[in-house]
Structure formats: structure tokens, C-alpha cells
Tab-separated table of C-alpha atoms in Angstrom:
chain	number	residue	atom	x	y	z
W	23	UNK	CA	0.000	0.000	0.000
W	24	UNK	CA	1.346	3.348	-0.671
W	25	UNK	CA	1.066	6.434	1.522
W	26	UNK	CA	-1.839	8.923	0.729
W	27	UNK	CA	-0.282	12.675	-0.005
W	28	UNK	CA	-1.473	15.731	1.667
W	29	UNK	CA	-4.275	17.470	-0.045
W	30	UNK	CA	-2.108	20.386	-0.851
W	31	UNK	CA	0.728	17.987	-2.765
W	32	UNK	CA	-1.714	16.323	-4.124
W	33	UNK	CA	-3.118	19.992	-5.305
W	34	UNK	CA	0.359	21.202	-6.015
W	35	UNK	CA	0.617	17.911	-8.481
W	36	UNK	CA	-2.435	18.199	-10.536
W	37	UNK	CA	-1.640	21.990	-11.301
W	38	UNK	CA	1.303	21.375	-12.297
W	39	UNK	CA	0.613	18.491	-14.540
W	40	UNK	CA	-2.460	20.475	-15.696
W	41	UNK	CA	-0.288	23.498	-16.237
W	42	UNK	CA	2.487	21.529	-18.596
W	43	UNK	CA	-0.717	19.292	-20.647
W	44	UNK	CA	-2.232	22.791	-21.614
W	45	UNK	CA	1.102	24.115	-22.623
W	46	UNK	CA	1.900	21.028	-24.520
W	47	UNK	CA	-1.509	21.147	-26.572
W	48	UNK	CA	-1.222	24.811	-26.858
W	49	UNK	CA	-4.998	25.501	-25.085
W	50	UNK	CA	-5.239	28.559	-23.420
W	51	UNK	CA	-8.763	29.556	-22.877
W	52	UNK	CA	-9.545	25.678	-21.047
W	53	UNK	CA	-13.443	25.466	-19.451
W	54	UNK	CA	-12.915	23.486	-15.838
W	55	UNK	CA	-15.891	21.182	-15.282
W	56	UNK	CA	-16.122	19.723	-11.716
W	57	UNK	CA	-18.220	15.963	-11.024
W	58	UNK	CA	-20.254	16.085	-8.077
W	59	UNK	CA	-19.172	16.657	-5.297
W	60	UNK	CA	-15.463	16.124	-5.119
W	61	UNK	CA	-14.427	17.105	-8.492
W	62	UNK	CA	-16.460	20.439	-7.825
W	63	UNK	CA	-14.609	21.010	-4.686
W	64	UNK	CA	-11.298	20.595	-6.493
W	65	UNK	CA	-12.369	22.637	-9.675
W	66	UNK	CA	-13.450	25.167	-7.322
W	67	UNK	CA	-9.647	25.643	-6.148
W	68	UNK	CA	-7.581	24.826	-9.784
W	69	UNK	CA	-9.401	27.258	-11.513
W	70	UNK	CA	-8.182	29.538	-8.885
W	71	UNK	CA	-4.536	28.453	-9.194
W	72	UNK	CA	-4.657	28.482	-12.634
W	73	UNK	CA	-5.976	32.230	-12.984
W	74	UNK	CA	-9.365	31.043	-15.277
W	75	UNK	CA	-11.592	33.456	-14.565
W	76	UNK	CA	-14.762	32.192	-16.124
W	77	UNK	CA	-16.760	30.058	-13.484
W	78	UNK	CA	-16.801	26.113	-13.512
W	79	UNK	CA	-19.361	23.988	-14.615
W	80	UNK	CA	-20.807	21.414	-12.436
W	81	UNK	CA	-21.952	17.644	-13.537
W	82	UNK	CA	-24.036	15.752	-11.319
W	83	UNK	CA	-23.905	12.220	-13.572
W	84	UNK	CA	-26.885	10.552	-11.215
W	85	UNK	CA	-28.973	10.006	-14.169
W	86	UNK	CA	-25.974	9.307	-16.883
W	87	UNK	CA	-24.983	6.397	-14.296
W	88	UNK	CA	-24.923	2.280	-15.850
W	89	UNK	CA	-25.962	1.348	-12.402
W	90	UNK	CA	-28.775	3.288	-12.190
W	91	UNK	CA	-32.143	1.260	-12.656
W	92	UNK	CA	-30.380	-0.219	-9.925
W	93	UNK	CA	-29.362	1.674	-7.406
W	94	UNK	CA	-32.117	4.075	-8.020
W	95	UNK	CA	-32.114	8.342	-7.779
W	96	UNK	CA	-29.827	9.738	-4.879
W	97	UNK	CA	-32.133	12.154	-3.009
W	98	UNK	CA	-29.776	14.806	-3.213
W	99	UNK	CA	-29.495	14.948	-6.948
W	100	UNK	CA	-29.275	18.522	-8.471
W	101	UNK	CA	-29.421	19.882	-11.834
W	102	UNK	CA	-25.667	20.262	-13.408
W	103	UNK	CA	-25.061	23.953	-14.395
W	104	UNK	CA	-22.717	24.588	-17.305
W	105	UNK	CA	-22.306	28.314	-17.531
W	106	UNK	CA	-20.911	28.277	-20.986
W	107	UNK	CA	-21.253	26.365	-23.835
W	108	UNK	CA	-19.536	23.087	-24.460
W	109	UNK	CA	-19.189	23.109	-28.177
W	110	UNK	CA	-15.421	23.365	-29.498
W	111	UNK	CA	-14.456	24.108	-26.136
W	112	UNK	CA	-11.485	22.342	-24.614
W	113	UNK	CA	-12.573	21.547	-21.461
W	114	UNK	CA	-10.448	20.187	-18.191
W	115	UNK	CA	-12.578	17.029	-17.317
W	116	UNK	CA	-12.290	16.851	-12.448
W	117	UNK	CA	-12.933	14.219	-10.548
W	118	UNK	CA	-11.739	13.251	-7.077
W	119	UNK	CA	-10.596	9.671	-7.396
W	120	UNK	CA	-10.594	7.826	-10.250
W	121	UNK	CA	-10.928	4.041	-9.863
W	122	UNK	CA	-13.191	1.828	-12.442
W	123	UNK	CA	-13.905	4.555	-15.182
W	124	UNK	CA	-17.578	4.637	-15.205
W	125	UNK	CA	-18.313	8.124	-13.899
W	126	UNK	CA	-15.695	9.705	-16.241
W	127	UNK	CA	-17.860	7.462	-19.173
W	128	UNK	CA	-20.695	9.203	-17.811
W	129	UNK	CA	-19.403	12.455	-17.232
W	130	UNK	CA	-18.477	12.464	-21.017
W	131	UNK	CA	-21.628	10.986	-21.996
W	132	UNK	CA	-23.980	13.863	-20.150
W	133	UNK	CA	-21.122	16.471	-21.813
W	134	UNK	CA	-22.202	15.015	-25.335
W	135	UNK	CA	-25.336	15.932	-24.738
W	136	UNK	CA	-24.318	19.534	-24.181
W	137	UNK	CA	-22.240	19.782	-27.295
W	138	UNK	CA	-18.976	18.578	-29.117
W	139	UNK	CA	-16.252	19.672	-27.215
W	140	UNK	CA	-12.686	20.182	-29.202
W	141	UNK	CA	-11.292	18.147	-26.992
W	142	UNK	CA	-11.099	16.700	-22.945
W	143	UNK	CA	-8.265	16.805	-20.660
W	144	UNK	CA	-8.807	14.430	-17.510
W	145	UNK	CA	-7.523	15.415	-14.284
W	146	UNK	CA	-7.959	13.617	-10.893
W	147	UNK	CA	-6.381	13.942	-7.336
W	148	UNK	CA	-5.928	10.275	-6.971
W	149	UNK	CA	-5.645	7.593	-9.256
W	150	UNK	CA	-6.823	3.961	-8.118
W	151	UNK	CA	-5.923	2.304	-11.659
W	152	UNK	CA	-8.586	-0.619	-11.099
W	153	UNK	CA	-10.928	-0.160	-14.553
W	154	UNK	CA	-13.199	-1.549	-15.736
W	155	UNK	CA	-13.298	0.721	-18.636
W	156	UNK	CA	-10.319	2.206	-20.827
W	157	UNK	CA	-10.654	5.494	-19.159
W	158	UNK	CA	-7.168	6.878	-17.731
W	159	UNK	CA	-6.530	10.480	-16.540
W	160	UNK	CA	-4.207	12.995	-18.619
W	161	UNK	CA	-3.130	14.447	-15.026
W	162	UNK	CA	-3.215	13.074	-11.356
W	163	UNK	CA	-2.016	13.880	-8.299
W	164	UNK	CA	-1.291	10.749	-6.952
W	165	UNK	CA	-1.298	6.928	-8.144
W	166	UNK	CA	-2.744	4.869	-5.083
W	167	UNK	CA	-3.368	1.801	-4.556
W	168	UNK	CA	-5.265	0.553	-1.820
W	169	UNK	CA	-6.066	-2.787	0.584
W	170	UNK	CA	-9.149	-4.552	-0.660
W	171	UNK	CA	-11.059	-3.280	2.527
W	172	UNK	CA	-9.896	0.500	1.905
W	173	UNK	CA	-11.537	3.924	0.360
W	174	UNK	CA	-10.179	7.000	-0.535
W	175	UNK	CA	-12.561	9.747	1.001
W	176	UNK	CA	-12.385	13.459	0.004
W	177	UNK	CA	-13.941	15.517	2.678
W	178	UNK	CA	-14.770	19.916	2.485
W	179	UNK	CA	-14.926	22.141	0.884
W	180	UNK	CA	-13.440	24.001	3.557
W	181	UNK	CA	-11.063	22.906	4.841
W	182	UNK	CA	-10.315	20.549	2.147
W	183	UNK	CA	-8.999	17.186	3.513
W	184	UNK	CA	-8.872	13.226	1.778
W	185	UNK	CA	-8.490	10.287	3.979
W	186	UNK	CA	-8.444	6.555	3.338
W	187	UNK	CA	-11.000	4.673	5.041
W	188	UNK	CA	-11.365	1.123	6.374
W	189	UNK	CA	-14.945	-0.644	4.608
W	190	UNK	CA	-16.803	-3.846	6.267
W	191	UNK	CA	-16.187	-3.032	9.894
């Protein structure tokens, strides 16, 4: 098992990975889109850092999810807001943790129905690297990986803290 970074590393990491990917491509007018709740929390802060001054957008995939006939509607699903519009837009894809894929396939799948974007840059604090999917992340903070009875937990927004967790006691 490897030992979990402090948020602001972990912060630190993802701009500056984020940072060097836009400069590579040559994209300087990115859109940040944050998944609910996590990825919101952490858009909230990089778009800060990285001095974008147009707001984030905010996906809340409950209804894009494959498992949802069967685990139903979360009773605290709210309406994602994208205050701009998605088409030919290069747009800077946040999560929190990124283990199977599936909410990144949905995340992309609700931004489809928004537009075309030119193009989607991933970026994710950690990285669990179990898919199920061939999803990966252009930028994370950290690669983790975890005891079968463990969880990565990002708590805030203020102060902003992540914490592994012990499941099935």
C-alpha cells in the first residue's frame, strides 16, 4: 500500500501536470468542469490556481450512471449547471478519485449531450488504476493503490482534507 499525499501535494501535483498538458496542446482559454461533489470542490480551487476566470461547470452524472435502474435516484441529486457552452471548447474534465472509469464514461456521456467539445483533458487527485473501462486520466495527483477493505474519502470544501478509510467493519 502506498502512503496517501497531503491534499495540498496532491493539489500542487495536478496543477502542475495540468499546467504543462495545456502548454503542450497549446490551449489557453480551457473550461474546468467539476463531477459532483469532489471534483467540484477541487475545480473550485484549480481554476483559482490556474488564474481562469470564467466560473466552472458542475456535472451531477446521477442520471448518466450504468448502475442506475439499480441503485435508483440519490435524493440529493441537483441539476448540473454549465455556464458556458460546451461546443469546441477544450474543457479540463475533475474528478476526485478515479478508480473503475464509469463516472468519467458518464461524465463524457452527459457532456455530449451539451455539445462537441474540441477536446477533454482528464484530471484527478488520486488515481486507483482498477478499470473496468479504458478510461485513464491525462493528469493526477497521486497513483494509489489501496487494501481490498480500503476507500479514498475526500472531505470539504473548507477545509479541504482526503483520507483513506477502512470498509466492512
Amino acid at each position: 500500500m502506498s502512503a496517501l499525499r497531503h491534499i495540498d501535494q496532491l493539489l500542487d501535483e495536478l496543477e502542475a501536470g495540468l499546467r504543462k498538458c495545456l502548454e503542450q496542446r497549446g490551449i489557453t482559454s480551457p473550461a474546468l468542469i467539476g463531477i459532483r461533489t469532489g471534483g467540484i470542490w477541487v475545480a473550485d480551487i484549480l481554476g483559482k490556481r490556474l488564474g481562469i476566470e470564467e466560473p466552472f461547470g458542475e456535472l451531477d452524472i446521477s442520471f448518466y450512471r450504468d448502475d442506475f435502474s439499480r441503485i435508483g435516484l440519490n435524493p440529493r441529486v441537483t441539476p448540473s449547471r454549465l455556464p458556458f457552452d460546451t461546443e469546441g471548447r477544450d474543457i479540463i474534465l475533475i474528478d476526485d478519485v478515479i478508480m473503475s472509469g464509469r463516472t468519467i464514461r458518464a461524465a463524457m456521456n452527459e457532456l455530449f449531450d451539451y455539445g462537441r467539445p474540441a477536446s477533454i483533458i482528464l484530471a484527478t487527485l488520486i488515481d486507483l488504476g482498477a478499470r473496468e473501462l479504458p478510461i485513464q486520466p491525462d493528469v493526477a495527483g497521486q497513483s494509489l493503490v489501496l487494501g481490498a477493505q480500503q476507500r479514498v474519502k475526500l472531505r470539504g470544501p473548507d477545509p479541504l482534507r482526503i483520507e483513506i478509510q477502512q470498509t466492512g467493519q
